[in-house]
Short mmCIF file of C-alpha atoms and ligand atoms in Angstrom, two decimals:
data_model
loop_
_atom_site.label_atom_id
_atom_site.label_comp_id
_atom_site.label_asym_id
_atom_site.label_seq_id
_atom_site.Cartn_x
_atom_site.Cartn_y
_atom_site.Cartn_z
CA MET A 1 35.26 5.83 42.27
CA ALA A 2 31.55 5.27 41.90
CA PRO A 3 29.33 6.54 44.68
CA SER A 4 28.20 3.89 47.10
CA GLY A 5 24.54 3.45 48.00
CA MET A 6 23.36 4.41 44.53
CA ASN A 7 20.36 2.53 43.19
CA VAL A 8 20.57 1.46 39.59
CA PRO A 9 17.25 0.17 38.22
CA PHE A 10 17.39 -2.27 35.34
CA ALA A 11 15.53 0.28 33.21
CA ASP A 12 13.91 3.50 34.38
CA LEU A 13 10.50 3.72 32.72
CA HIS A 14 9.33 6.35 35.18
CA GLN A 15 12.25 8.64 34.28
CA GLN A 16 11.38 8.24 30.60
CA TYR A 17 7.81 9.31 31.43
CA LEU A 18 9.03 12.32 33.43
CA ASN A 19 11.24 13.43 30.52
CA LEU A 20 8.22 13.51 28.18
CA ARG A 21 5.50 14.20 30.71
CA PRO A 22 3.82 17.30 29.21
CA GLU A 23 3.52 15.74 25.74
CA LEU A 24 2.46 12.34 27.04
CA ASP A 25 -0.14 13.77 29.42
CA ALA A 26 -1.57 15.96 26.64
CA ALA A 27 -1.69 13.04 24.18
CA ILE A 28 -3.46 10.79 26.69
CA ALA A 29 -5.90 13.55 27.67
CA SER A 30 -6.80 14.19 24.03
CA VAL A 31 -7.69 10.52 23.44
CA ILE A 32 -9.92 10.55 26.52
CA ALA A 33 -11.51 13.88 25.57
CA GLU A 34 -12.42 12.51 22.15
CA SER A 35 -13.18 8.94 23.33
CA ALA A 36 -10.92 7.89 20.45
CA PHE A 37 -10.15 4.51 21.95
CA ILE A 38 -10.20 2.18 18.96
CA ARG A 39 -8.48 2.86 15.59
CA GLY A 40 -8.89 6.45 14.33
CA PRO A 41 -6.32 9.01 13.15
CA ARG A 42 -3.75 8.38 15.90
CA VAL A 43 -3.48 4.71 14.98
CA GLU A 44 -3.21 5.52 11.28
CA ALA A 45 -0.61 8.22 11.96
CA PHE A 46 1.46 5.78 13.99
CA GLU A 47 1.28 3.08 11.32
CA GLN A 48 2.54 5.55 8.70
CA ALA A 49 5.26 7.04 10.89
CA PHE A 50 6.48 3.65 12.09
CA ALA A 51 6.63 2.25 8.54
CA ALA A 52 8.67 5.29 7.49
CA ALA A 53 11.00 5.00 10.49
CA MET A 54 11.64 1.29 9.76
CA ASP A 55 12.09 1.82 5.97
CA ALA A 56 9.03 -0.39 5.42
CA ARG A 57 6.24 0.18 2.86
CA HIS A 58 3.41 -0.99 5.13
CA CYS A 59 2.78 -1.26 8.86
CA VAL A 60 -0.13 -3.17 10.37
CA SER A 61 -0.48 -2.37 14.05
CA CYS A 62 -1.81 -4.97 16.48
CA ALA A 63 -2.21 -5.73 20.17
CA ASN A 64 1.29 -7.04 20.98
CA GLY A 65 4.46 -8.53 19.52
CA THR A 66 3.27 -12.11 19.99
CA ASP A 67 0.11 -11.50 17.93
CA ALA A 68 2.33 -9.77 15.36
CA ILE A 69 4.16 -13.07 14.70
CA TYR A 70 0.93 -15.06 14.70
CA ILE A 71 -0.73 -12.65 12.26
CA ALA A 72 2.27 -12.77 9.89
CA LEU A 73 2.31 -16.58 9.93
CA VAL A 74 -1.42 -16.85 9.23
CA ALA A 75 -1.10 -14.35 6.36
CA LEU A 76 1.72 -16.48 4.92
CA GLY A 77 -0.71 -19.42 4.80
CA LEU A 78 0.94 -21.71 7.37
CA LYS A 79 -0.65 -25.16 7.27
CA PRO A 80 -0.73 -28.02 9.82
CA GLY A 81 2.51 -29.97 9.68
CA ASP A 82 4.49 -27.10 8.13
CA GLU A 83 7.85 -26.80 9.90
CA VAL A 84 9.16 -23.42 10.96
CA ILE A 85 12.73 -22.96 12.21
CA VAL A 86 13.16 -20.77 15.30
CA PRO A 87 16.13 -20.20 17.60
CA ALA A 88 16.35 -22.40 20.69
CA MET A 89 17.19 -19.25 22.67
CA THR A 90 14.55 -16.52 22.44
CA TRP A 91 11.44 -15.38 24.27
CA ILE A 92 8.73 -18.05 23.95
CA SER A 93 6.53 -15.83 21.75
CA THR A 94 8.61 -16.76 18.73
CA SER A 95 7.84 -20.46 19.04
CA GLU A 96 4.37 -20.36 20.59
CA ALA A 97 3.09 -18.24 17.69
CA VAL A 98 4.17 -21.00 15.29
CA THR A 99 2.15 -23.56 17.22
CA GLN A 100 -0.86 -21.21 17.52
CA ALA A 101 -0.80 -20.70 13.75
CA GLY A 102 -0.92 -24.48 13.25
CA GLY A 103 2.73 -25.10 12.38
CA LYS A 104 5.43 -27.30 13.85
CA VAL A 105 8.25 -25.69 15.82
CA VAL A 106 11.77 -26.76 14.86
CA PHE A 107 14.48 -25.46 17.16
CA CYS A 108 17.91 -24.46 15.90
CA ASP A 109 21.09 -23.46 17.69
CA ILE A 110 22.51 -19.94 17.81
CA ASP A 111 25.87 -18.43 16.96
CA SER A 112 28.34 -18.23 19.87
CA ILE A 113 29.20 -14.56 19.25
CA THR A 114 25.98 -12.89 18.07
CA TYR A 115 23.52 -15.15 19.96
CA THR A 116 21.30 -15.18 16.87
CA LEU A 117 20.36 -18.09 14.54
CA SER A 118 23.44 -19.75 13.07
CA PRO A 119 23.03 -20.06 9.27
CA ALA A 120 25.17 -23.24 9.27
CA LYS A 121 22.92 -24.81 11.91
CA ILE A 122 19.77 -23.75 10.03
CA ALA A 123 21.00 -25.71 7.00
CA GLU A 124 21.23 -28.83 9.20
CA VAL A 125 17.56 -28.71 10.32
CA ILE A 126 15.89 -27.91 6.98
CA THR A 127 13.69 -30.80 5.79
CA ASP A 128 11.23 -31.17 2.91
CA ARG A 129 8.49 -30.00 5.31
CA THR A 130 10.25 -26.73 6.22
CA VAL A 131 8.34 -23.67 5.01
CA GLY A 132 9.96 -20.79 6.85
CA ILE A 133 12.53 -19.36 9.24
CA ILE A 134 12.01 -16.84 12.05
CA PRO A 135 15.36 -15.24 12.93
CA VAL A 136 15.29 -13.21 16.16
CA HIS A 137 17.54 -10.17 16.47
CA LEU A 138 18.20 -11.14 20.07
CA TYR A 139 19.13 -8.43 22.57
CA GLY A 140 19.22 -5.95 19.63
CA HIS A 141 21.99 -7.67 17.64
CA PRO A 142 20.97 -8.31 14.02
CA ALA A 143 20.87 -11.93 12.89
CA ASP A 144 22.95 -12.74 9.80
CA MET A 145 20.18 -11.80 7.38
CA PRO A 146 22.16 -11.89 4.10
CA GLU A 147 23.18 -15.52 4.76
CA ILE A 148 19.74 -16.49 6.08
CA ILE A 149 17.94 -14.97 3.07
CA ASP A 150 20.37 -16.76 0.72
CA LEU A 151 19.63 -20.05 2.39
CA ALA A 152 15.86 -19.39 2.41
CA ASP A 153 15.87 -18.50 -1.29
CA LYS A 154 17.81 -21.63 -2.12
CA HIS A 155 15.19 -23.79 -0.37
CA GLY A 156 12.10 -21.76 -1.31
CA LEU A 157 11.36 -20.69 2.29
CA TRP A 158 9.87 -17.48 3.61
CA VAL A 159 11.54 -15.48 6.41
CA VAL A 160 9.75 -13.51 9.13
CA GLU A 161 12.10 -11.35 11.20
CA ASP A 162 11.30 -11.11 14.91
CA CYS A 163 12.39 -7.52 15.57
CA ALA A 164 10.81 -7.27 19.04
CA GLN A 165 14.19 -6.34 20.55
CA ALA A 166 15.78 -4.59 17.59
CA HIS A 167 13.98 -1.41 16.45
CA LEU A 168 16.41 0.49 14.15
CA ALA A 169 19.19 -2.13 14.20
CA GLU A 170 21.05 -2.31 10.89
CA ILE A 171 23.24 -4.54 8.74
CA SER A 172 25.57 -2.57 6.45
CA GLY A 173 23.24 0.43 6.72
CA ARG A 174 20.09 -1.59 5.93
CA LYS A 175 17.48 -1.81 8.67
CA VAL A 176 16.49 -5.15 10.14
CA GLY A 177 12.91 -5.90 9.23
CA THR A 178 13.49 -5.09 5.55
CA PHE A 179 15.04 -8.46 4.65
CA GLY A 180 12.19 -10.94 5.11
CA ALA A 181 8.58 -11.28 3.92
CA ALA A 182 7.46 -9.53 7.11
CA ALA A 183 8.95 -8.19 10.35
CA THR A 184 7.29 -8.21 13.74
CA PHE A 185 7.72 -5.65 16.50
CA SER A 186 6.77 -5.44 20.16
CA PHE A 187 6.11 -2.19 22.01
CA TYR A 188 5.98 -3.86 25.42
CA PRO A 189 6.80 -1.06 27.91
CA GLY A 190 10.44 -2.06 28.44
CA LYS A 191 11.28 -2.40 24.74
CA ASN A 192 13.49 0.17 22.95
CA LEU A 193 10.22 1.76 21.81
CA GLY A 194 7.66 0.98 24.48
CA ALA A 195 3.98 1.78 24.96
CA MET A 196 2.23 2.06 28.34
CA GLY A 197 0.70 -1.36 28.01
CA ASP A 198 0.79 -4.04 25.34
CA ALA A 199 1.20 -3.05 21.70
CA GLY A 200 2.77 -4.45 18.54
CA ALA A 201 3.07 -4.18 14.77
CA VAL A 202 4.05 -6.05 11.62
CA THR A 203 5.81 -4.38 8.72
CA THR A 204 6.15 -5.62 5.16
CA ALA A 205 7.03 -4.41 1.66
CA ASP A 206 4.21 -6.52 0.17
CA ALA A 207 0.82 -4.81 -0.23
CA GLY A 208 -1.07 -8.12 -0.47
CA MET A 209 0.57 -9.42 2.68
CA ALA A 210 -0.25 -6.13 4.49
CA ARG A 211 -3.89 -6.41 3.44
CA ARG A 212 -4.18 -10.04 4.57
CA MET A 213 -2.58 -9.21 7.92
CA ALA A 214 -4.79 -6.15 8.54
CA MET A 215 -7.87 -8.14 7.63
CA PHE A 216 -7.03 -11.08 9.88
CA ALA A 217 -6.18 -8.78 12.83
CA ARG A 218 -9.52 -6.99 12.47
CA HIS A 219 -12.04 -9.82 12.59
CA GLY A 220 -11.41 -10.70 8.97
CA GLY A 221 -12.69 -7.44 7.54
CA ILE A 222 -10.96 -4.17 6.69
CA ARG A 223 -14.31 -2.40 6.55
CA LYS A 224 -16.63 -2.81 9.52
CA GLY A 225 -19.32 -5.42 8.92
CA ASP A 226 -17.60 -6.74 5.78
CA HIS A 227 -15.97 -9.98 6.95
CA GLU A 228 -14.19 -11.66 4.06
CA ILE A 229 -12.68 -14.29 6.37
CA GLU A 230 -12.80 -15.13 10.06
CA GLY A 231 -10.06 -13.36 11.93
CA ILE A 232 -9.10 -12.30 15.42
CA ASN A 233 -9.36 -9.10 17.43
CA SER A 234 -5.83 -7.74 17.75
CA ARG A 235 -5.74 -3.96 17.71
CA LEU A 236 -3.40 -1.21 18.78
CA ASP A 237 -5.67 1.01 20.87
CA GLY A 238 -5.95 4.78 20.61
CA LEU A 239 -4.19 5.48 23.91
CA GLN A 240 -1.18 3.35 23.03
CA ALA A 241 -1.02 4.87 19.55
CA ALA A 242 -1.06 8.39 21.02
CA ILE A 243 1.73 7.44 23.44
CA LEU A 244 3.80 5.81 20.70
CA ASN A 245 3.35 8.89 18.47
CA VAL A 246 4.98 10.98 21.22
CA LYS A 247 7.82 8.51 21.75
CA LEU A 248 8.70 7.47 18.18
CA PRO A 249 10.49 10.75 17.27
CA HIS A 250 12.89 10.09 20.20
CA LEU A 251 13.80 6.55 19.19
CA ALA A 252 16.91 7.46 17.17
CA ASP A 253 18.35 9.54 20.04
CA TRP A 254 17.50 6.85 22.58
CA THR A 255 19.22 4.28 20.39
CA ALA A 256 22.34 6.44 20.14
CA ARG A 257 22.40 6.77 23.93
CA ARG A 258 22.08 2.98 24.35
CA GLN A 259 25.03 2.57 21.99
CA GLU A 260 27.04 5.07 24.06
CA VAL A 261 26.16 3.21 27.27
CA ALA A 262 27.23 -0.10 25.69
CA GLU A 263 30.57 1.37 24.57
CA THR A 264 31.22 2.67 28.07
CA TYR A 265 30.41 -0.74 29.59
CA THR A 266 32.64 -2.54 27.11
CA ARG A 267 35.55 -0.15 27.77
CA GLY A 268 35.09 -0.35 31.54
CA LEU A 269 34.71 -4.14 31.71
CA SER A 270 37.20 -5.35 29.11
CA ASP A 271 39.86 -6.18 31.73
CA LEU A 272 37.61 -8.62 33.57
CA THR A 273 38.82 -11.96 32.20
CA TRP A 274 36.19 -13.91 34.15
CA LEU A 275 33.34 -12.05 32.43
CA ASP A 276 32.01 -12.74 28.88
CA LEU A 277 31.24 -9.49 27.10
CA PRO A 278 28.74 -9.27 24.23
CA GLY A 279 30.24 -9.62 20.75
CA VAL A 280 29.27 -7.43 17.81
CA ALA A 281 29.58 -8.73 14.24
CA GLU A 282 31.39 -6.66 11.61
CA GLY A 283 29.28 -4.04 9.83
CA VAL A 284 26.19 -4.21 12.06
CA SER A 285 24.54 -1.57 14.19
CA HIS A 286 23.53 -3.22 17.49
CA VAL A 287 20.73 -1.35 19.29
CA TRP A 288 21.38 -2.82 22.74
CA HIS A 289 17.93 -3.72 23.94
CA LEU A 290 19.95 -5.62 26.51
CA TYR A 291 23.64 -5.58 27.43
CA VAL A 292 24.23 -9.20 28.34
CA VAL A 293 27.35 -10.44 30.09
CA GLY A 294 28.14 -14.01 31.06
CA CYS A 295 29.95 -15.75 33.88
CA ASP A 296 30.25 -19.05 35.77
CA ARG A 297 29.03 -17.79 39.15
CA ARG A 298 25.87 -16.05 38.00
CA ASP A 299 23.83 -16.42 41.17
CA ASP A 300 26.67 -15.05 43.30
CA LEU A 301 27.11 -12.14 40.92
CA ILE A 302 23.38 -11.32 40.99
CA ALA A 303 23.43 -11.31 44.80
CA HIS A 304 26.60 -9.19 44.90
CA LEU A 305 25.17 -6.59 42.50
CA LYS A 306 21.84 -6.58 44.31
CA GLY A 307 23.74 -5.80 47.51
CA ALA A 308 25.26 -2.81 45.72
CA GLY A 309 21.78 -1.59 44.66
CA ILE A 310 22.16 -2.77 41.05
CA GLN A 311 19.26 -4.60 39.39
CA THR A 312 19.95 -7.31 36.84
CA SER A 313 17.85 -9.67 34.77
CA VAL A 314 18.32 -13.16 33.32
CA ASN A 315 17.05 -13.31 29.72
CA TYR A 316 16.32 -16.16 29.63
CA PRO A 317 17.01 -18.72 32.36
CA ARG A 318 16.22 -21.69 30.13
CA ALA A 319 16.64 -22.39 26.44
CA LEU A 320 13.25 -23.16 24.89
CA HIS A 321 13.93 -26.88 24.36
CA GLN A 322 14.42 -27.15 28.13
CA LEU A 323 10.95 -25.82 28.99
CA PRO A 324 8.27 -28.27 30.19
CA CYS A 325 5.98 -27.28 27.31
CA TYR A 326 8.55 -28.61 24.82
CA ALA A 327 9.56 -31.74 26.76
CA HIS A 328 7.47 -33.82 24.32
CA MET A 329 10.03 -33.06 21.61
CA GLY A 330 12.54 -35.14 23.52
CA HIS A 331 15.57 -32.93 23.00
CA ALA A 332 18.61 -33.67 25.18
CA PRO A 333 19.81 -30.69 27.29
CA ASN A 334 22.90 -30.33 25.07
CA ALA A 335 20.97 -30.64 21.79
CA PHE A 336 21.60 -26.92 21.20
CA PRO A 337 24.89 -26.30 23.04
CA GLU A 338 25.26 -22.56 22.38
CA ALA A 339 21.67 -21.85 23.41
CA GLN A 340 22.19 -23.97 26.50
CA LYS A 341 25.46 -22.21 27.37
CA LEU A 342 23.86 -18.76 27.00
CA ALA A 343 20.88 -19.79 29.15
CA THR A 344 23.14 -20.89 32.01
CA ARG A 345 25.51 -17.89 31.87
CA ASN A 346 23.59 -14.81 30.67
CA LEU A 347 23.04 -11.79 32.86
CA ALA A 348 21.64 -8.50 31.58
CA ILE A 349 22.97 -5.44 33.41
CA PRO A 350 21.11 -2.11 33.59
CA MET A 351 20.52 -0.63 30.14
CA SER A 352 18.26 2.20 29.05
CA ALA A 353 18.53 5.57 27.39
CA GLU A 354 17.79 7.14 30.78
CA ILE A 355 20.68 5.61 32.76
CA SER A 356 23.04 8.31 34.07
CA ASN A 357 26.84 8.30 33.72
CA MET A 358 27.09 7.96 37.51
CA GLN A 359 24.87 4.89 37.38
CA ILE A 360 26.94 3.36 34.58
CA ALA A 361 30.07 3.96 36.69
CA ALA A 362 28.37 2.29 39.66
CA VAL A 363 27.57 -0.81 37.56
CA ILE A 364 31.16 -1.05 36.28
CA ASP A 365 32.47 -0.58 39.81
CA GLY A 366 30.10 -3.26 41.13
CA LEU A 367 31.34 -5.76 38.55
CA GLN A 368 34.99 -4.89 39.18
CA ARG A 369 34.57 -5.37 42.91
CA PHE A 370 33.10 -8.84 42.34
CA GLY A 371 36.11 -9.69 40.21
CA ALA A 372 38.43 -8.52 43.00
CA GLN A 373 36.80 -10.83 45.54
C1 PLP B 1 12.09 -11.86 20.91
C2 PLP B 1 10.68 -11.50 21.26
N1 PLP B 1 9.68 -11.90 20.45
C3 PLP B 1 8.40 -11.59 20.71
C4 PLP B 1 8.05 -10.87 21.82
C5 PLP B 1 6.60 -10.66 22.10
O1 PLP B 1 6.21 -9.37 22.31
P1 PLP B 1 4.96 -9.02 23.27
O2 PLP B 1 5.44 -9.13 24.68
O3 PLP B 1 4.64 -7.61 22.86
O4 PLP B 1 3.88 -9.96 22.95
C6 PLP B 1 9.05 -10.39 22.67
C7 PLP B 1 8.73 -9.54 23.84
O5 PLP B 1 8.60 -9.89 24.94
C8 PLP B 1 10.41 -10.74 22.41
O6 PLP B 1 11.39 -10.34 23.22
#
């Protein structure tokens, strides 16, 4: 029996800080002592360490995961009118970056089990104006990259992987982010690897692509004062780099703990016939940025769990084609039925490396009690 009156935060960022406090405090103090706020050795060390951890040849750090997508698209030479296929169910960064880079967003439905882009549905929306695909490894589950790359190669398209939620996820032992022309990452504080503010990066195996991305992110010049093109200012700052350097060595252990938490949830909730549990495709390593369940009476369930001290989150309440900013596209609500279904049913329950076994038991108990009502 789980203890009553226990609070279960959705994710416990403060606990993560407490666990690493001496190292984090020292890293932050050293940046301040040296006034090493922009670029410098900490940023370079992080870029090298992150590339190595992701099995990538190059890492270009930047200000956040949204800029990361934008920077990759500009470096790929996106032109006005170029169509880019993105999932209808993702965080808006994936699509807004396409528009910001001058392209045309084309939504595509997701798979009913993995919640990632459906290769069969991608084939249906490819036109002669399509230039690329941005699969999102949503909630930490890898998209079907072998099929997507096959399709892209057949049609001469590039692929940029949105890995914002999927650091270290794998397909048959190969890391996500190593399949496409570039992979974009977010280090938003709540991500599997999170900074203490906004931060992001792009990885690639292509040296030319890495150079173009670094140049664009730094006002169009790799060397100060030497602007080969006009760019933007999108930098990982020294404080965030120092923080990420402390956290990165823990990412593999944190991921393993997330996987253990997910297994415990799945075991404890498998009898609840009214609850959809997340599916995992054969041969993939899911990194559980979010553990997302589904049910008909979502609002009642949220209120019930809140009453038991358990925080939840809806990611996301609307599929992208249902947002006011995309109303001009004229999509019917059921244009992307799986995305629509997920948007109306999804509920993320507490998930982090810091959650205790007692808290996990309290979440399972809370869900079972709702089922017994
Ligand atoms: C799928 C996805 N793409 C892109 C982003 C953008 O990252 P950021 O918040 O660092 O700009 C996020 C994070 O919120 C995300 O979840």
